[in-house]
């Protein structure tokens, strides 16, 4: 089927959603997505950030769709024409959606461990308003530990349901979900039960904001001060391939995460043993530095080699002066 998005045509298979068709094209044409996750069945249709305008339904029925549609839930038809960034109506609607998502969000980016790799941060920067019109008190929740390695900060949650789908589809049983209704809805566990299974740590990776965080990494460092390195090991768990990203600060591994693609989605889910228990370089086979997009703040401290290039060139005078300064500071 042939579909045209923002003037660019692409051929896709029947049943492909508009969002995935846009991902085939790539670039700025791809609508943002906070709840859709290609690895999780049934995801999408919750956050509405991927709304697009269908200006032509198909060759057989060229009438435009009367309202904006969620691109993650709408399949393409032959001859369909879609507007994303070329539609002022879409841009204005997306601005309103971001404002709604931020109504109860605490905006505690300076102290949030997700800062630097938060999809809501990117969305707010690209489509958000300069100030909010909301005058009421924001809803707040107490932080809870849903296991010895995961902390839930529900105040930051945008109810994307990703963690719920993850627990449903890659674990033996799910004990957390959505409780209550309306503006009282929250992710929680029944009677504070602990989320404890071999793949529970993956809910951290799929969370697009800082609602679910790694307790072993909290407040240890900023993500842009670390260096991501691809590595693998022969994992004993039958469902884990052992391919991860190690986040280094100097020679220390501060955290271990699953590898993610250009859309921030996990390529392969990993077990808790790889994530939490293997934080020594000797536990892994190092493949090389992780390729980071230049649009990411993480790339500001990322090198193409494992060993950073020397800042000072081979100038004997400067090398001697640096050595003297180092010895002086060491004595002090």
mmCIF file of C-alpha atoms in Angstrom:
data_model
loop_
_atom_site.group_PDB
_atom_site.id
_atom_site.type_symbol
_atom_site.label_atom_id
_atom_site.label_comp_id
_atom_site.label_asym_id
_atom_site.label_seq_id
_atom_site.Cartn_x
_atom_site.Cartn_y
_atom_site.Cartn_z
ATOM 1 C CA UNK A 1 0.000 0.000 0.000
ATOM 2 C CA UNK A 2 1.134 3.505 -0.808
ATOM 3 C CA UNK A 3 0.762 6.217 1.828
ATOM 4 C CA UNK A 4 1.985 9.818 1.705
ATOM 5 C CA UNK A 5 3.061 11.530 4.928
ATOM 6 C CA UNK A 6 3.966 15.220 4.817
ATOM 7 C CA UNK A 7 4.490 14.955 1.055
ATOM 8 C CA UNK A 8 6.768 11.887 1.224
ATOM 9 C CA UNK A 9 5.411 8.623 -0.192
ATOM 10 C CA UNK A 10 6.277 5.168 1.073
ATOM 11 C CA UNK A 11 5.155 1.617 0.327
ATOM 12 C CA UNK A 12 4.101 -0.446 3.363
ATOM 13 C CA UNK A 13 2.290 -3.706 4.003
ATOM 14 C CA UNK A 14 -1.426 -3.866 4.683
ATOM 15 C CA UNK A 15 -2.238 -3.464 8.374
ATOM 16 C CA UNK A 16 0.658 -1.091 9.042
ATOM 17 C CA UNK A 17 -0.227 1.829 11.288
ATOM 18 C CA UNK A 18 0.423 5.420 10.241
ATOM 19 C CA UNK A 19 3.017 5.726 13.005
ATOM 20 C CA UNK A 20 5.023 2.737 11.806
ATOM 21 C CA UNK A 21 4.723 3.935 8.215
ATOM 22 C CA UNK A 22 6.214 7.241 9.325
ATOM 23 C CA UNK A 23 9.011 5.346 11.066
ATOM 24 C CA UNK A 24 9.870 3.725 7.753
ATOM 25 C CA UNK A 25 10.478 7.221 6.391
ATOM 26 C CA UNK A 26 12.194 8.414 9.586
ATOM 27 C CA UNK A 27 13.339 11.843 10.656
ATOM 28 C CA UNK A 28 11.110 14.639 11.930
ATOM 29 C CA UNK A 29 8.110 13.189 10.117
ATOM 30 C CA UNK A 30 7.733 10.504 12.817
ATOM 31 C CA UNK A 31 5.034 11.542 15.333
ATOM 32 C CA UNK A 32 6.036 11.397 19.019
ATOM 33 C CA UNK A 33 4.709 8.494 21.079
ATOM 34 C CA UNK A 34 4.600 8.295 24.860
ATOM 35 C CA UNK A 35 2.445 5.187 25.321
ATOM 36 C CA UNK A 36 2.897 3.139 22.120
ATOM 37 C CA UNK A 37 5.566 0.430 22.283
ATOM 38 C CA UNK A 38 6.115 -1.777 19.266
ATOM 39 C CA UNK A 39 7.325 -4.681 21.438
ATOM 40 C CA UNK A 40 4.135 -4.703 23.537
ATOM 41 C CA UNK A 41 0.831 -5.953 22.177
ATOM 42 C CA UNK A 42 -2.148 -3.696 22.820
ATOM 43 C CA UNK A 43 -0.110 -0.604 23.642
ATOM 44 C CA UNK A 44 -0.999 2.791 22.227
ATOM 45 C CA UNK A 45 -4.018 5.048 22.133
ATOM 46 C CA UNK A 46 -3.575 6.417 25.649
ATOM 47 C CA UNK A 47 -1.444 9.581 25.487
ATOM 48 C CA UNK A 48 -2.731 11.054 22.177
ATOM 49 C CA UNK A 49 0.612 12.719 21.430
ATOM 50 C CA UNK A 50 0.813 10.946 18.059
ATOM 51 C CA UNK A 51 -2.308 12.625 16.622
ATOM 52 C CA UNK A 52 -2.129 13.344 12.877
ATOM 53 C CA UNK A 53 -4.461 14.731 10.234
ATOM 54 C CA UNK A 54 -5.659 12.444 7.443
ATOM 55 C CA UNK A 55 -6.339 14.826 4.565
ATOM 56 C CA UNK A 56 -7.200 11.983 2.157
ATOM 57 C CA UNK A 57 -8.663 8.687 3.293
ATOM 58 C CA UNK A 58 -7.728 6.542 0.307
ATOM 59 C CA UNK A 59 -7.946 6.317 -3.468
ATOM 60 C CA UNK A 60 -11.379 4.697 -3.249
ATOM 61 C CA UNK A 61 -12.683 7.191 -0.689
ATOM 62 C CA UNK A 62 -10.665 10.418 -0.872
ATOM 63 C CA UNK A 63 -12.700 12.200 1.783
ATOM 64 C CA UNK A 64 -10.594 13.484 4.703
ATOM 65 C CA UNK A 65 -11.196 12.125 8.170
ATOM 66 C CA UNK A 66 -13.264 14.649 10.145
ATOM 67 C CA UNK A 67 -11.053 14.618 13.242
ATOM 68 C CA UNK A 68 -7.414 14.107 14.115
ATOM 69 C CA UNK A 69 -6.595 10.434 14.624
ATOM 70 C CA UNK A 70 -4.076 8.565 16.755
ATOM 71 C CA UNK A 71 -1.417 7.404 14.310
ATOM 72 C CA UNK A 72 -0.439 4.457 16.530
ATOM 73 C CA UNK A 73 -3.946 3.000 16.263
ATOM 74 C CA UNK A 74 -4.948 3.945 12.704
ATOM 75 C CA UNK A 75 -3.945 1.623 9.879
ATOM 76 C CA UNK A 76 -3.025 2.973 6.467
ATOM 77 C CA UNK A 77 -5.094 2.608 3.327
ATOM 78 C CA UNK A 78 -3.892 2.677 -0.258
ATOM 79 C CA UNK A 79 -3.541 6.263 -1.425
ATOM 80 C CA UNK A 80 -3.908 7.773 2.051
ATOM 81 C CA UNK A 81 -2.411 11.225 2.610
ATOM 82 C CA UNK A 82 -1.386 12.274 6.113
ATOM 83 C CA UNK A 83 -0.198 15.551 7.582
ATOM 84 C CA UNK A 84 1.941 15.660 10.700
ATOM 85 C CA UNK A 85 4.390 18.545 11.095
ATOM 86 C CA UNK A 86 2.927 20.274 8.027
ATOM 87 C CA UNK A 87 -0.466 20.710 9.712
ATOM 88 C CA UNK A 88 -0.970 23.748 11.995
ATOM 89 C CA UNK A 89 -3.973 21.951 13.459
ATOM 90 C CA UNK A 90 -1.812 19.012 14.552
ATOM 91 C CA UNK A 91 0.866 21.273 16.030
ATOM 92 C CA UNK A 92 -1.736 23.201 18.039
ATOM 93 C CA UNK A 93 -3.427 20.006 19.254
ATOM 94 C CA UNK A 94 -0.091 18.507 20.290
ATOM 95 C CA UNK A 95 0.685 21.650 22.252
ATOM 96 C CA UNK A 96 -2.573 21.215 24.165
ATOM 97 C CA UNK A 97 -1.854 17.539 24.828
ATOM 98 C CA UNK A 98 1.572 18.358 26.238
ATOM 99 C CA UNK A 99 -0.015 20.986 28.467
ATOM 100 C CA UNK A 100 -2.473 18.374 29.747
ATOM 101 C CA UNK A 101 0.299 15.835 30.406
ATOM 102 C CA UNK A 102 2.199 18.446 32.406
ATOM 103 C CA UNK A 103 -0.804 19.566 34.490
ATOM 104 C CA UNK A 104 0.022 17.227 37.380
ATOM 105 C CA UNK A 105 3.644 16.527 36.525
ATOM 106 C CA UNK A 106 5.933 17.927 39.261
ATOM 107 C CA UNK A 107 8.550 19.283 36.784
ATOM 108 C CA UNK A 108 11.329 18.194 39.133
ATOM 109 C CA UNK A 109 13.794 17.641 36.296
ATOM 110 C CA UNK A 110 16.768 19.002 38.329
ATOM 111 C CA UNK A 111 16.464 16.104 40.792
ATOM 112 C CA UNK A 112 14.935 13.432 38.548
ATOM 113 C CA UNK A 113 17.129 10.507 37.465
ATOM 114 C CA UNK A 114 15.298 10.358 34.131
ATOM 115 C CA UNK A 115 16.538 13.819 33.133
ATOM 116 C CA UNK A 116 18.503 13.664 29.903
ATOM 117 C CA UNK A 117 16.652 10.625 28.574
ATOM 118 C CA UNK A 118 13.068 11.600 29.390
ATOM 119 C CA UNK A 119 10.598 11.545 26.488
ATOM 120 C CA UNK A 120 8.341 14.027 28.274
ATOM 121 C CA UNK A 121 11.243 16.455 28.528
ATOM 122 C CA UNK A 122 11.799 16.225 24.778
ATOM 123 C CA UNK A 123 8.094 16.576 24.086
ATOM 124 C CA UNK A 124 7.795 19.593 26.374
ATOM 125 C CA UNK A 125 10.780 21.262 24.727
ATOM 126 C CA UNK A 126 9.487 20.699 21.200
ATOM 127 C CA UNK A 127 5.759 21.286 21.665
ATOM 128 C CA UNK A 128 5.167 22.675 25.153
ATOM 129 C CA UNK A 129 3.987 26.161 26.091
ATOM 130 C CA UNK A 130 6.214 28.635 27.917
ATOM 131 C CA UNK A 131 3.929 28.647 30.967
ATOM 132 C CA UNK A 132 0.928 26.779 32.334
ATOM 133 C CA UNK A 133 -2.624 28.032 32.756
ATOM 134 C CA UNK A 134 -3.338 25.551 35.528
ATOM 135 C CA UNK A 135 -4.090 27.283 38.834
ATOM 136 C CA UNK A 136 -5.048 24.374 41.091
ATOM 137 C CA UNK A 137 -2.925 22.178 43.326
ATOM 138 C CA UNK A 138 -1.223 19.333 41.540
ATOM 139 C CA UNK A 139 -2.027 15.825 42.680
ATOM 140 C CA UNK A 140 0.665 14.200 44.773
ATOM 141 C CA UNK A 141 1.449 10.650 45.892
ATOM 142 C CA UNK A 142 3.889 9.176 48.360
ATOM 143 C CA UNK A 143 6.889 7.371 46.895
ATOM 144 C CA UNK A 144 6.754 3.636 47.398
ATOM 145 C CA UNK A 145 9.233 0.815 46.878
ATOM 146 C CA UNK A 146 7.680 -1.918 44.736
ATOM 147 C CA UNK A 147 10.533 -4.308 45.366
ATOM 148 C CA UNK A 148 14.057 -3.951 46.676
ATOM 149 C CA UNK A 149 15.362 -2.563 43.371
ATOM 150 C CA UNK A 150 12.498 -0.399 42.022
ATOM 151 C CA UNK A 151 10.995 2.803 43.372
ATOM 152 C CA UNK A 152 7.658 4.162 42.156
ATOM 153 C CA UNK A 153 7.200 7.939 42.121
ATOM 154 C CA UNK A 154 3.572 8.077 41.038
ATOM 155 C CA UNK A 155 3.484 11.880 41.004
ATOM 156 C CA UNK A 156 5.516 11.794 37.776
ATOM 157 C CA UNK A 157 3.420 9.104 36.076
ATOM 158 C CA UNK A 158 1.441 9.928 32.909
ATOM 159 C CA UNK A 159 -0.518 6.629 32.936
ATOM 160 C CA UNK A 160 0.895 5.300 29.684
ATOM 161 C CA UNK A 161 0.309 1.665 30.821
ATOM 162 C CA UNK A 162 3.651 0.498 29.402
ATOM 163 C CA UNK A 163 4.793 -1.075 32.669
ATOM 164 C CA UNK A 164 1.467 -2.878 33.003
ATOM 165 C CA UNK A 165 1.699 -4.361 29.494
ATOM 166 C CA UNK A 166 5.321 -5.333 30.147
ATOM 167 C CA UNK A 167 4.430 -7.239 33.309
ATOM 168 C CA UNK A 168 1.507 -8.882 31.520
ATOM 169 C CA UNK A 169 3.484 -10.092 28.536
ATOM 170 C CA UNK A 170 7.014 -10.961 29.700
ATOM 171 C CA UNK A 171 6.478 -12.146 33.272
ATOM 172 C CA UNK A 172 4.621 -15.095 34.761
ATOM 173 C CA UNK A 173 2.170 -12.918 36.641
ATOM 174 C CA UNK A 174 1.443 -9.244 37.209
ATOM 175 C CA UNK A 175 0.728 -7.824 40.647
ATOM 176 C CA UNK A 176 0.666 -4.113 39.817
ATOM 177 C CA UNK A 177 -1.743 -2.123 37.701
ATOM 178 C CA UNK A 178 -4.105 0.849 37.590
ATOM 179 C CA UNK A 179 -6.055 1.476 40.779
ATOM 180 C CA UNK A 180 -9.002 3.882 41.173
ATOM 181 C CA UNK A 181 -10.510 6.062 38.437
ATOM 182 C CA UNK A 182 -10.356 9.540 36.926
ATOM 183 C CA UNK A 183 -7.816 11.920 38.414
ATOM 184 C CA UNK A 184 -7.361 9.467 41.307
ATOM 185 C CA UNK A 185 -5.970 6.772 38.985
ATOM 186 C CA UNK A 186 -2.555 5.505 39.940
ATOM 187 C CA UNK A 187 -0.095 2.722 39.244
ATOM 188 C CA UNK A 188 0.302 0.662 42.383
ATOM 189 C CA UNK A 189 0.328 -2.824 43.888
ATOM 190 C CA UNK A 190 -2.497 -4.308 45.911
ATOM 191 C CA UNK A 191 -1.775 -3.971 49.644
ATOM 192 C CA UNK A 192 1.789 -2.850 48.838
ATOM 193 C CA UNK A 193 2.833 -6.218 47.411
ATOM 194 C CA UNK A 194 6.376 -6.327 46.080
ATOM 195 C CA UNK A 195 7.021 -6.636 42.355
ATOM 196 C CA UNK A 196 9.376 -9.586 42.421
ATOM 197 C CA UNK A 197 10.086 -11.640 39.300
ATOM 198 C CA UNK A 198 13.028 -12.335 37.027
ATOM 199 C CA UNK A 199 12.145 -9.568 34.547
ATOM 200 C CA UNK A 200 10.668 -6.908 36.843
ATOM 201 C CA UNK A 201 13.483 -4.448 36.078
ATOM 202 C CA UNK A 202 12.214 -3.998 32.531
ATOM 203 C CA UNK A 203 9.402 -1.760 33.772
ATOM 204 C CA UNK A 204 12.143 0.795 34.462
ATOM 205 C CA UNK A 205 13.332 0.756 30.852
ATOM 206 C CA UNK A 206 9.875 1.098 29.310
ATOM 207 C CA UNK A 207 8.783 4.006 31.528
ATOM 208 C CA UNK A 208 8.977 7.184 29.400
ATOM 209 C CA UNK A 209 9.242 9.463 32.460
ATOM 210 C CA UNK A 210 10.864 9.161 35.892
ATOM 211 C CA UNK A 211 7.975 7.370 37.592
ATOM 212 C CA UNK A 212 9.796 4.019 37.833
ATOM 213 C CA UNK A 213 13.459 4.322 38.702
ATOM 214 C CA UNK A 214 16.360 2.024 39.536
ATOM 215 C CA UNK A 215 17.018 2.259 43.285
ATOM 216 C CA UNK A 216 20.607 1.110 42.762
ATOM 217 C CA UNK A 217 21.254 4.106 40.470
ATOM 218 C CA UNK A 218 19.140 6.848 42.087
ATOM 219 C CA UNK A 219 21.031 10.104 42.650
ATOM 220 C CA UNK A 220 24.384 8.523 41.813
ATOM 221 C CA UNK A 221 25.091 10.511 38.672
ATOM 222 C CA UNK A 222 23.652 12.390 35.737
ATOM 223 C CA UNK A 223 23.187 10.313 32.625
ATOM 224 C CA UNK A 224 25.144 12.798 30.459
ATOM 225 C CA UNK A 225 28.193 12.356 32.710
ATOM 226 C CA UNK A 226 28.243 8.616 32.043
ATOM 227 C CA UNK A 227 29.519 6.721 29.016
ATOM 228 C CA UNK A 228 27.294 3.987 27.516
ATOM 229 C CA UNK A 229 29.086 0.874 26.269
ATOM 230 C CA UNK A 230 27.540 -2.171 24.574
ATOM 231 C CA UNK A 231 28.383 -5.500 26.172
ATOM 232 C CA UNK A 232 27.088 -9.054 26.422
ATOM 233 C CA UNK A 233 27.436 -12.190 28.514
ATOM 234 C CA UNK A 234 26.241 -15.798 28.401
ATOM 235 C CA UNK A 235 23.189 -15.470 30.589
ATOM 236 C CA UNK A 236 21.806 -18.598 32.237
ATOM 237 C CA UNK A 237 18.203 -17.435 31.928
ATOM 238 C CA UNK A 238 16.534 -19.022 28.906
ATOM 239 C CA UNK A 239 14.569 -15.858 28.022
ATOM 240 C CA UNK A 240 17.489 -13.409 28.343
ATOM 241 C CA UNK A 241 20.059 -12.954 25.569
ATOM 242 C CA UNK A 242 22.494 -11.065 27.817
ATOM 243 C CA UNK A 243 22.926 -8.096 25.445
ATOM 244 C CA UNK A 244 22.984 -4.867 27.451
ATOM 245 C CA UNK A 245 24.324 -1.330 27.701
ATOM 246 C CA UNK A 246 26.755 -0.596 30.528
ATOM 247 C CA UNK A 247 26.814 2.985 31.819
ATOM 248 C CA UNK A 248 30.321 3.860 33.006
ATOM 249 C CA UNK A 249 31.603 6.641 35.224
ATOM 250 C CA UNK A 250 35.343 6.263 35.055
ATOM 251 C CA UNK A 251 35.980 2.569 35.631
ATOM 252 C CA UNK A 252 32.771 1.951 37.597
ATOM 253 C CA UNK A 253 29.587 0.532 36.098
ATOM 254 C CA UNK A 254 26.819 2.651 37.623
ATOM 255 C CA UNK A 255 23.905 0.882 35.961
ATOM 256 C CA UNK A 256 22.986 -1.740 33.381
ATOM 257 C CA UNK A 257 20.081 -1.314 30.981
ATOM 258 C CA UNK A 258 18.630 -3.095 27.996
ATOM 259 C CA UNK A 259 19.649 -1.788 24.593
ATOM 260 C CA UNK A 260 17.227 0.683 23.014
ATOM 261 C CA UNK A 261 16.568 1.644 19.416
ATOM 262 C CA UNK A 262 16.327 5.136 17.918
ATOM 263 C CA UNK A 263 12.772 5.497 19.256
ATOM 264 C CA UNK A 264 13.776 4.674 22.820
ATOM 265 C CA UNK A 265 12.232 1.203 22.733
ATOM 266 C CA UNK A 266 13.959 -1.834 24.216
ATOM 267 C CA UNK A 267 15.389 -4.142 21.566
ATOM 268 C CA UNK A 268 15.433 -7.238 23.811
ATOM 269 C CA UNK A 269 14.257 -7.489 27.414
ATOM 270 C CA UNK A 270 16.878 -8.571 29.945
ATOM 271 C CA UNK A 271 16.676 -10.416 33.255
ATOM 272 C CA UNK A 272 17.251 -8.933 36.711
ATOM 273 C CA UNK A 273 20.512 -10.813 37.169
ATOM 274 C CA UNK A 274 22.097 -8.986 34.231
ATOM 275 C CA UNK A 275 20.558 -5.685 35.279
ATOM 276 C CA UNK A 276 21.223 -5.574 39.015
ATOM 277 C CA UNK A 277 23.808 -8.223 39.930
ATOM 278 C CA UNK A 278 26.442 -7.907 37.199
ATOM 279 C CA UNK A 279 28.075 -4.509 37.633
ATOM 280 C CA UNK A 280 31.708 -5.404 37.119
ATOM 281 C CA UNK A 281 33.555 -5.119 33.833
ATOM 282 C CA UNK A 282 34.898 -8.651 34.354
ATOM 283 C CA UNK A 283 31.319 -9.966 34.116
ATOM 284 C CA UNK A 284 30.938 -8.789 30.517
ATOM 285 C CA UNK A 285 32.408 -9.022 27.059
ATOM 286 C CA UNK A 286 32.816 -5.416 25.919
ATOM 287 C CA UNK A 287 31.726 -4.752 22.329
ATOM 288 C CA UNK A 288 32.352 -1.021 22.055
ATOM 289 C CA UNK A 289 30.819 2.390 22.722
ATOM 290 C CA UNK A 290 27.083 2.769 22.235
ATOM 291 C CA UNK A 291 26.169 4.994 19.290
ATOM 292 C CA UNK A 292 24.264 8.003 20.584
ATOM 293 C CA UNK A 293 22.299 10.477 18.457
ATOM 294 C CA UNK A 294 23.777 13.965 18.272
ATOM 295 C CA UNK A 295 20.355 15.274 19.336
ATOM 296 C CA UNK A 296 20.733 13.600 22.729
ATOM 297 C CA UNK A 297 22.393 15.387 25.630
ATOM 298 C CA UNK A 298 24.182 12.106 26.407
ATOM 299 C CA UNK A 299 26.302 12.575 23.280
ATOM 300 C CA UNK A 300 27.958 15.642 24.853
ATOM 301 C CA UNK A 301 30.090 13.325 26.960
ATOM 302 C CA UNK A 302 30.307 10.395 24.570
ATOM 303 C CA UNK A 303 33.416 9.217 22.759
ATOM 304 C CA UNK A 304 33.882 7.051 19.691
ATOM 305 C CA UNK A 305 36.637 5.124 21.445
ATOM 306 C CA UNK A 306 36.718 3.479 24.841
ATOM 307 C CA UNK A 307 39.627 5.685 25.875
ATOM 308 C CA UNK A 308 38.990 9.457 25.604
ATOM 309 C CA UNK A 309 41.356 11.313 23.342
ATOM 310 C CA UNK A 310 43.908 13.511 25.170
ATOM 311 C CA UNK A 311 42.761 17.086 25.667
ATOM 312 C CA UNK A 312 46.327 18.439 25.702
ATOM 313 C CA UNK A 313 48.426 17.705 22.631
ATOM 314 C CA UNK A 314 51.976 16.429 22.802
ATOM 315 C CA UNK A 315 53.451 19.676 24.097
ATOM 316 C CA UNK A 316 56.310 18.913 26.523
ATOM 317 C CA UNK A 317 55.935 22.257 28.306
ATOM 318 C CA UNK A 318 52.232 21.764 28.949
ATOM 319 C CA UNK A 319 52.700 18.134 29.982
ATOM 320 C CA UNK A 320 55.352 19.125 32.537
ATOM 321 C CA UNK A 321 53.171 21.957 33.876
ATOM 322 C CA UNK A 322 50.194 19.623 34.192
ATOM 323 C CA UNK A 323 52.291 17.085 36.064
ATOM 324 C CA UNK A 324 53.506 19.720 38.521
ATOM 325 C CA UNK A 325 49.956 20.936 39.076
ATOM 326 C CA UNK A 326 48.740 17.369 39.649
ATOM 327 C CA UNK A 327 51.451 16.681 42.227
ATOM 328 C CA UNK A 328 50.722 19.960 43.999
ATOM 329 C CA UNK A 329 47.008 19.180 44.246
ATOM 330 C CA UNK A 330 47.768 15.667 45.435
ATOM 331 C CA UNK A 331 49.901 16.982 48.289
ATOM 332 C CA UNK A 332 47.211 19.466 49.295
#
